[in-house]
Structures are given as C-alpha cells and as structure tokens.
Amino acid sequence: MPEDVKVIVIGDSSVGKSSLLKRLAGEDFVEVQESTVAVEYYHRQWKVRRKDINLQFWDTAGQERFRNLIPRYYANSHVAIAIFDISNKASFTSLEFWIQELKRYAPSDCKIILIGNKADLKEKRQVSPKDKLPWTSESKHPKIIEISAKTLKKPNSILDSIASEGLAV
Ligand code: GDP
Ligand code: MG
C-alpha cells in the first residue's frame, strides 16, 4: 500500500499555487471537487527511498482571498509548500501571516518547503534569494527554492523533496 502524504499550499492569491500544483501532479492530475468544502485536490504516485508514496496535493480553490482558510484544509497535513512571487515583495511579507496560520491549525510536525515562484520574471525581481523571513531565526530558516511554474519542465527534484519531507514526519 502506498503511504499517503498530504501536501497543502499556502500563500497569497496569484502567486502561482494552482499552477505549481498542476505541474507537480503532471500526468496523474485528477481533480476532485468536494461540495462541502471548497478545496480541490490532485494525486501523484511517487517513489522515494524505494517507498511508494501517494502524494495528495490540496489546493485552496481561491479561498485565500479571505486571508484565512478553513482549519480542515490544514488538518492532518504533512508538508506545506509556502509560496511567494519573486516579483511581488508583498507576497513575501505575507508569508508571516500564512506561516502563523499554519502553526495555529496544522499538526506541529508539518514540514515547510519555501518556494519563490515566477523565477522567469527576473527583470521584475523584488525579492532576492538571500532575503530572510524576518521573524525566523537564522538557524531555522528554510532554504528558498526558486522555480518557475511556467517554465518548469521536470518537477522531479521538487517531488523528491516533498516526498522525503513527508516521509520524515
Ligand atoms: P494562485 O492564485 O496562487 O493559485 O495562482 P495561479 O496558479 O492561479 O497563477 C496566477 C497567475 O500567475 C496566472 O496568470 C498564472 O499563469 C501566472 N503564473 C503562475 N506561475 C507563474 C510563473 O512561474 N511565471 C509566470 N510568469 N507566471 C506565472
Ligand atoms: Mg489557485
């Protein structure tokens, strides 16, 4: 039986959460719409350290515009992908809010992967890969992974990172 790993995305509207998830889910992209809660999720089978994993990607279905998501979205999550747009400084600053929400509602051992999206928009860059989240101590600061959901061809290394983080829980 593959092990289920629940992956959620957090970050401001328009940073590219849905675009990235669709890339990550790739050919296994299966959208499920629940009627009671406005979330969508996708599946992808992935193998890491010879273990079969069923990655369940949960998307916010646009609810992030209300600034807080329903606690059920965060419940039982193993990995949270916190996303900002490198061409939008405000989306980086907002991560403080999103990570506070995560700490409040997600299990305490939920892992965070920090992604700077829209790396193809280098000429509009407002956030440097060396910028730090001000409230996070140096030693605990997650590494910023810069990517472009638009030009990303093979998401394999990101899927490896997500699956390994998920297994470590
Ligand atoms: P969400 O609201 O966070 O789910 O963001 P979406 O995935 O809907 O993306 C918002 C807009 O940004 C869309 O027009 C996307 O095509 C665009 N977008 C997403 N990722 C990238 C990227 O890596 N580069 C560029 N240039 N545009 C992107
Ligand atoms: Mg979206």
PDB file of C-alpha atoms and ligand atoms in Angstrom:
ATOM      1  CA  MET A   1       0.000   0.000   0.000  1.00  0.00           C
ATOM      2  CA  PRO A   2       1.413   3.401  -0.880  1.00  0.00           C
ATOM      3  CA  GLU A   3       1.750   5.758   2.015  1.00  0.00           C
ATOM      4  CA  ASP A   4      -0.452   8.852   1.863  1.00  0.00           C
ATOM      5  CA  VAL A   5       1.270  12.199   2.205  1.00  0.00           C
ATOM      6  CA  LYS A   6      -0.946  15.252   2.435  1.00  0.00           C
ATOM      7  CA  VAL A   7       0.585  18.360   0.879  1.00  0.00           C
ATOM      8  CA  ILE A   8      -1.000  21.801   1.151  1.00  0.00           C
ATOM      9  CA  VAL A   9      -0.074  25.124  -0.430  1.00  0.00           C
ATOM     10  CA  ILE A  10      -0.194  28.461   1.350  1.00  0.00           C
ATOM     11  CA  GLY A  11       0.463  31.971   0.117  1.00  0.00           C
ATOM     12  CA  ASP A  12      -1.276  34.995  -1.342  1.00  0.00           C
ATOM     13  CA  SER A  13      -3.661  34.886  -4.249  1.00  0.00           C
ATOM     14  CA  SER A  14      -1.975  34.822  -7.706  1.00  0.00           C
ATOM     15  CA  VAL A  15       1.466  33.702  -6.547  1.00  0.00           C
ATOM     16  CA  GLY A  16       1.070  30.531  -8.625  1.00  0.00           C
ATOM     17  CA  LYS A  17      -0.116  27.905  -6.149  1.00  0.00           C
ATOM     18  CA  SER A  18      -2.555  26.224  -8.554  1.00  0.00           C
ATOM     19  CA  SER A  19      -0.113  26.451 -11.467  1.00  0.00           C
ATOM     20  CA  LEU A  20       2.613  24.755  -9.456  1.00  0.00           C
ATOM     21  CA  LEU A  21       0.355  22.000  -8.154  1.00  0.00           C
ATOM     22  CA  LYS A  22      -0.835  21.172 -11.642  1.00  0.00           C
ATOM     23  CA  ARG A  23       2.796  20.909 -12.767  1.00  0.00           C
ATOM     24  CA  LEU A  24       3.660  18.687  -9.830  1.00  0.00           C
ATOM     25  CA  ALA A  25       0.661  16.438 -10.346  1.00  0.00           C
ATOM     26  CA  GLY A  26       1.585  16.132 -14.024  1.00  0.00           C
ATOM     27  CA  GLU A  27       0.004  13.248 -15.846  1.00  0.00           C
ATOM     28  CA  ASP A  28      -1.604  11.942 -12.700  1.00  0.00           C
ATOM     29  CA  PHE A  29      -3.595  15.128 -12.477  1.00  0.00           C
ATOM     30  CA  VAL A  30      -7.017  14.099 -11.184  1.00  0.00           C
ATOM     31  CA  GLU A  31      -9.134  16.853  -9.853  1.00  0.00           C
ATOM     32  CA  VAL A  32     -11.595  16.117  -7.089  1.00  0.00           C
ATOM     33  CA  GLN A  33     -14.063  18.721  -6.027  1.00  0.00           C
ATOM     34  CA  GLU A  34     -15.717  18.357  -2.679  1.00  0.00           C
ATOM     35  CA  SER A  35     -19.046  20.067  -2.466  1.00  0.00           C
ATOM     36  CA  THR A  36     -18.990  20.862   1.232  1.00  0.00           C
ATOM     37  CA  VAL A  37     -15.567  22.455   1.344  1.00  0.00           C
ATOM     38  CA  ALA A  38     -14.125  24.453  -1.474  1.00  0.00           C
ATOM     39  CA  VAL A  39     -10.891  22.598  -1.885  1.00  0.00           C
ATOM     40  CA  GLU A  40      -9.567  20.712  -4.847  1.00  0.00           C
ATOM     41  CA  TYR A  41      -7.021  18.009  -4.765  1.00  0.00           C
ATOM     42  CA  TYR A  42      -4.767  16.110  -7.095  1.00  0.00           C
ATOM     43  CA  HIS A  43      -2.854  12.875  -6.738  1.00  0.00           C
ATOM     44  CA  ARG A  44       0.511  11.696  -7.826  1.00  0.00           C
ATOM     45  CA  GLN A  45       2.304   8.426  -7.139  1.00  0.00           C
ATOM     46  CA  TRP A  46       5.963   8.960  -6.351  1.00  0.00           C
ATOM     47  CA  LYS A  47       8.790   6.763  -5.173  1.00  0.00           C
ATOM     48  CA  VAL A  48      11.447   7.852  -2.755  1.00  0.00           C
ATOM     49  CA  ARG A  49      13.933   5.612  -0.940  1.00  0.00           C
ATOM     50  CA  ARG A  50      12.146   2.647  -2.550  1.00  0.00           C
ATOM     51  CA  LYS A  51       8.865   3.574  -0.887  1.00  0.00           C
ATOM     52  CA  ASP A  52       5.712   4.150  -2.854  1.00  0.00           C
ATOM     53  CA  ILE A  53       4.003   7.347  -1.866  1.00  0.00           C
ATOM     54  CA  ASN A  54       0.638   8.721  -2.784  1.00  0.00           C
ATOM     55  CA  LEU A  55       1.090  12.475  -2.806  1.00  0.00           C
ATOM     56  CA  GLN A  56      -2.210  14.268  -2.221  1.00  0.00           C
ATOM     57  CA  PHE A  57      -1.966  17.898  -3.215  1.00  0.00           C
ATOM     58  CA  TRP A  58      -4.665  20.101  -1.728  1.00  0.00           C
ATOM     59  CA  ASP A  59      -5.447  23.399  -3.365  1.00  0.00           C
ATOM     60  CA  THR A  60      -7.306  26.338  -1.890  1.00  0.00           C
ATOM     61  CA  ALA A  61      -9.822  26.909  -4.686  1.00  0.00           C
ATOM     62  CA  GLY A  62      -9.269  30.656  -4.442  1.00  0.00           C
ATOM     63  CA  GLN A  63     -10.294  30.971  -0.811  1.00  0.00           C
ATOM     64  CA  GLU A  64      -7.015  32.584   0.125  1.00  0.00           C
ATOM     65  CA  ARG A  65      -8.589  35.897  -0.798  1.00  0.00           C
ATOM     66  CA  PHE A  66     -10.433  35.703   2.517  1.00  0.00           C
ATOM     67  CA  ARG A  67      -6.989  35.565   4.136  1.00  0.00           C
ATOM     68  CA  ASN A  68      -7.780  32.604   6.310  1.00  0.00           C
ATOM     69  CA  LEU A  69      -8.565  29.121   5.230  1.00  0.00           C
ATOM     70  CA  ILE A  70     -10.754  26.657   6.953  1.00  0.00           C
ATOM     71  CA  PRO A  71      -8.936  24.666   9.620  1.00  0.00           C
ATOM     72  CA  ARG A  72      -9.913  21.492   7.812  1.00  0.00           C
ATOM     73  CA  TYR A  73      -7.582  22.453   4.980  1.00  0.00           C
ATOM     74  CA  TYR A  74      -4.626  22.407   7.364  1.00  0.00           C
ATOM     75  CA  ALA A  75      -5.718  19.341   9.340  1.00  0.00           C
ATOM     76  CA  ASN A  76      -3.505  16.256   9.042  1.00  0.00           C
ATOM     77  CA  SER A  77      -1.143  17.916   6.586  1.00  0.00           C
ATOM     78  CA  HIS A  78       2.384  16.508   6.399  1.00  0.00           C
ATOM     79  CA  VAL A  79       4.029  19.085   4.161  1.00  0.00           C
ATOM     80  CA  ALA A  80       3.137  22.726   3.497  1.00  0.00           C
ATOM     81  CA  ILE A  81       4.502  24.486   0.433  1.00  0.00           C
ATOM     82  CA  ALA A  82       4.701  28.182   1.306  1.00  0.00           C
ATOM     83  CA  ILE A  83       4.812  30.147  -1.932  1.00  0.00           C
ATOM     84  CA  PHE A  84       5.586  33.740  -2.812  1.00  0.00           C
ATOM     85  CA  ASP A  85       6.145  35.505  -6.120  1.00  0.00           C
ATOM     86  CA  ILE A  86       9.715  36.842  -6.539  1.00  0.00           C
ATOM     87  CA  SER A  87       8.315  39.801  -8.495  1.00  0.00           C
ATOM     88  CA  ASN A  88       5.992  40.785  -5.634  1.00  0.00           C
ATOM     89  CA  LYS A  89       7.567  41.779  -2.334  1.00  0.00           C
ATOM     90  CA  ALA A  90       4.183  41.946  -0.568  1.00  0.00           C
ATOM     91  CA  SER A  91       3.626  38.257  -1.243  1.00  0.00           C
ATOM     92  CA  PHE A  92       6.915  37.545   0.574  1.00  0.00           C
ATOM     93  CA  THR A  93       5.928  39.735   3.536  1.00  0.00           C
ATOM     94  CA  SER A  94       2.541  37.961   3.707  1.00  0.00           C
ATOM     95  CA  LEU A  95       4.239  34.671   4.460  1.00  0.00           C
ATOM     96  CA  GLU A  96       4.400  35.741   8.093  1.00  0.00           C
ATOM     97  CA  PHE A  97       0.604  35.603   8.167  1.00  0.00           C
ATOM     98  CA  TRP A  98       0.429  32.299   6.315  1.00  0.00           C
ATOM     99  CA  ILE A  99       3.026  30.599   8.468  1.00  0.00           C
ATOM    100  CA  GLN A 100       1.253  31.797  11.623  1.00  0.00           C
ATOM    101  CA  GLU A 101      -1.950  30.265  10.297  1.00  0.00           C
ATOM    102  CA  LEU A 102      -0.107  27.051   9.583  1.00  0.00           C
ATOM    103  CA  LYS A 103       1.341  26.950  13.120  1.00  0.00           C
ATOM    104  CA  ARG A 104      -2.123  27.506  14.511  1.00  0.00           C
ATOM    105  CA  TYR A 105      -4.020  24.873  12.536  1.00  0.00           C
ATOM    106  CA  ALA A 106      -1.598  22.321  11.102  1.00  0.00           C
ATOM    107  CA  PRO A 107      -0.042  19.464  13.094  1.00  0.00           C
ATOM    108  CA  SER A 108       3.085  20.699  14.865  1.00  0.00           C
ATOM    109  CA  ASP A 109       5.326  18.370  12.852  1.00  0.00           C
ATOM    110  CA  CYS A 110       4.125  19.638   9.466  1.00  0.00           C
ATOM    111  CA  LYS A 111       7.200  20.425   7.328  1.00  0.00           C
ATOM    112  CA  ILE A 112       7.569  23.678   5.391  1.00  0.00           C
ATOM    113  CA  ILE A 113       9.035  23.997   1.921  1.00  0.00           C
ATOM    114  CA  LEU A 114       9.628  27.619   0.925  1.00  0.00           C
ATOM    115  CA  ILE A 115       9.240  28.401  -2.767  1.00  0.00           C
ATOM    116  CA  GLY A 116       9.919  31.623  -4.667  1.00  0.00           C
ATOM    117  CA  ASN A 117       7.816  31.251  -7.801  1.00  0.00           C
ATOM    118  CA  LYS A 118       7.907  33.140 -11.130  1.00  0.00           C
ATOM    119  CA  ALA A 119      11.689  32.876 -11.360  1.00  0.00           C
ATOM    120  CA  ASP A 120      11.268  33.558 -15.092  1.00  0.00           C
ATOM    121  CA  LEU A 121      10.387  37.173 -14.210  1.00  0.00           C
ATOM    122  CA  LYS A 122      13.966  38.018 -13.181  1.00  0.00           C
ATOM    123  CA  GLU A 123      13.837  41.544 -14.570  1.00  0.00           C
ATOM    124  CA  LYS A 124      10.914  42.301 -12.238  1.00  0.00           C
ATOM    125  CA  ARG A 125      12.543  40.755  -9.194  1.00  0.00           C
ATOM    126  CA  GLN A 126      11.656  42.347  -5.833  1.00  0.00           C
ATOM    127  CA  VAL A 127      12.872  39.554  -3.545  1.00  0.00           C
ATOM    128  CA  SER A 128      16.447  38.250  -3.505  1.00  0.00           C
ATOM    129  CA  PRO A 129      17.122  34.565  -2.854  1.00  0.00           C
ATOM    130  CA  LYS A 130      19.195  35.803   0.096  1.00  0.00           C
ATOM    131  CA  ASP A 131      16.293  37.692   1.700  1.00  0.00           C
ATOM    132  CA  LYS A 132      15.217  36.340   5.033  1.00  0.00           C
ATOM    133  CA  LEU A 133      11.843  35.992   6.654  1.00  0.00           C
ATOM    134  CA  PRO A 134      12.398  38.498   9.452  1.00  0.00           C
ATOM    135  CA  TRP A 135      10.693  36.583  12.264  1.00  0.00           C
ATOM    136  CA  THR A 136      12.560  33.329  11.606  1.00  0.00           C
ATOM    137  CA  SER A 137      15.885  32.639  13.299  1.00  0.00           C
ATOM    138  CA  GLU A 138      18.898  32.158  11.036  1.00  0.00           C
ATOM    139  CA  SER A 139      19.415  28.532  12.045  1.00  0.00           C
ATOM    140  CA  LYS A 140      15.781  27.557  11.408  1.00  0.00           C
ATOM    141  CA  HIS A 141      15.373  29.470   8.188  1.00  0.00           C
ATOM    142  CA  PRO A 142      14.148  27.222   5.381  1.00  0.00           C
ATOM    143  CA  LYS A 143      16.106  27.472   2.153  1.00  0.00           C
ATOM    144  CA  ILE A 144      14.286  29.397  -0.584  1.00  0.00           C
ATOM    145  CA  ILE A 145      13.836  27.237  -3.676  1.00  0.00           C
ATOM    146  CA  GLU A 146      13.312  29.426  -6.724  1.00  0.00           C
ATOM    147  CA  ILE A 147      11.293  27.961  -9.543  1.00  0.00           C
ATOM    148  CA  SER A 148       9.020  28.930 -12.357  1.00  0.00           C
ATOM    149  CA  ALA A 149       5.765  27.022 -12.532  1.00  0.00           C
ATOM    150  CA  LYS A 150       5.535  28.398 -16.061  1.00  0.00           C
ATOM    151  CA  THR A 151       8.815  27.063 -17.465  1.00  0.00           C
ATOM    152  CA  LEU A 152       9.418  24.106 -15.137  1.00  0.00           C
ATOM    153  CA  LYS A 153       9.946  21.010 -17.259  1.00  0.00           C
ATOM    154  CA  LYS A 154      10.780  18.229 -14.860  1.00  0.00           C
ATOM    155  CA  PRO A 155       9.469  18.680 -11.360  1.00  0.00           C
ATOM    156  CA  ASN A 156      11.337  15.549 -10.184  1.00  0.00           C
ATOM    157  CA  SER A 157      13.656  17.188  -7.674  1.00  0.00           C
ATOM    158  CA  ILE A 158      10.811  19.109  -6.044  1.00  0.00           C
ATOM    159  CA  LEU A 159       8.732  15.941  -5.867  1.00  0.00           C
ATOM    160  CA  ASP A 160      11.695  14.146  -4.255  1.00  0.00           C
ATOM    161  CA  SER A 161      11.993  16.900  -1.637  1.00  0.00           C
ATOM    162  CA  ILE A 162       8.275  16.872  -0.891  1.00  0.00           C
ATOM    163  CA  ALA A 163       8.119  13.091  -0.639  1.00  0.00           C
ATOM    164  CA  SER A 164      11.203  12.895   1.628  1.00  0.00           C
ATOM    165  CA  GLU A 165       9.872  15.626   3.898  1.00  0.00           C
ATOM    166  CA  GLY A 166       6.539  13.839   4.018  1.00  0.00           C
ATOM    167  CA  LEU A 167       8.151  10.534   4.967  1.00  0.00           C
ATOM    168  CA  ALA A 168      10.168  12.192   7.690  1.00  0.00           C
ATOM    169  CA  VAL A 169       7.005  13.145   9.590  1.00  0.00           C
TER     170      VAL A 169
HETATM  171  P1  GDP B   1      -2.858  31.083  -7.315  1.00  0.00           P
HETATM  172  O1  GDP B   1      -3.910  32.119  -7.130  1.00  0.00           O
HETATM  173  O2  GDP B   1      -1.788  31.220  -6.254  1.00  0.00           O
HETATM  174  O3  GDP B   1      -3.381  29.698  -7.417  1.00  0.00           O
HETATM  175  O4  GDP B   1      -2.106  31.444  -8.690  1.00  0.00           O
HETATM  176  P2  GDP B   1      -2.342  30.826 -10.149  1.00  0.00           P
HETATM  177  O5  GDP B   1      -1.686  29.499 -10.276  1.00  0.00           O
HETATM  178  O6  GDP B   1      -3.768  30.907 -10.488  1.00  0.00           O
HETATM  179  O7  GDP B   1      -1.484  31.843 -11.025  1.00  0.00           O
HETATM  180  C1  GDP B   1      -1.791  33.236 -11.076  1.00  0.00           C
HETATM  181  C2  GDP B   1      -1.234  33.831 -12.373  1.00  0.00           C
HETATM  182  O8  GDP B   1       0.186  33.761 -12.392  1.00  0.00           O
HETATM  183  C3  GDP B   1      -1.702  33.065 -13.616  1.00  0.00           C
HETATM  184  O9  GDP B   1      -1.929  34.016 -14.634  1.00  0.00           O
HETATM  185  C4  GDP B   1      -0.518  32.191 -13.960  1.00  0.00           C
HETATM  186  O10 GDP B   1      -0.439  31.888 -15.321  1.00  0.00           O
HETATM  187  C5  GDP B   1       0.645  33.055 -13.541  1.00  0.00           C
HETATM  188  N1  GDP B   1       1.828  32.265 -13.164  1.00  0.00           N
HETATM  189  C6  GDP B   1       1.877  31.204 -12.333  1.00  0.00           C
HETATM  190  N2  GDP B   1       3.138  30.743 -12.201  1.00  0.00           N
HETATM  191  C7  GDP B   1       3.919  31.536 -12.976  1.00  0.00           C
HETATM  192  C8  GDP B   1       5.328  31.579 -13.262  1.00  0.00           C
HETATM  193  O11 GDP B   1       6.133  30.780 -12.777  1.00  0.00           O
HETATM  194  N3  GDP B   1       5.749  32.580 -14.108  1.00  0.00           N
HETATM  195  C9  GDP B   1       4.905  33.490 -14.654  1.00  0.00           C
HETATM  196  N4  GDP B   1       5.430  34.396 -15.455  1.00  0.00           N
HETATM  197  N5  GDP B   1       3.587  33.475 -14.411  1.00  0.00           N
HETATM  198  C10 GDP B   1       3.080  32.519 -13.585  1.00  0.00           C
HETATM  199 MG    MG B   2      -5.316  28.998  -7.103  1.00  0.00          MG
END
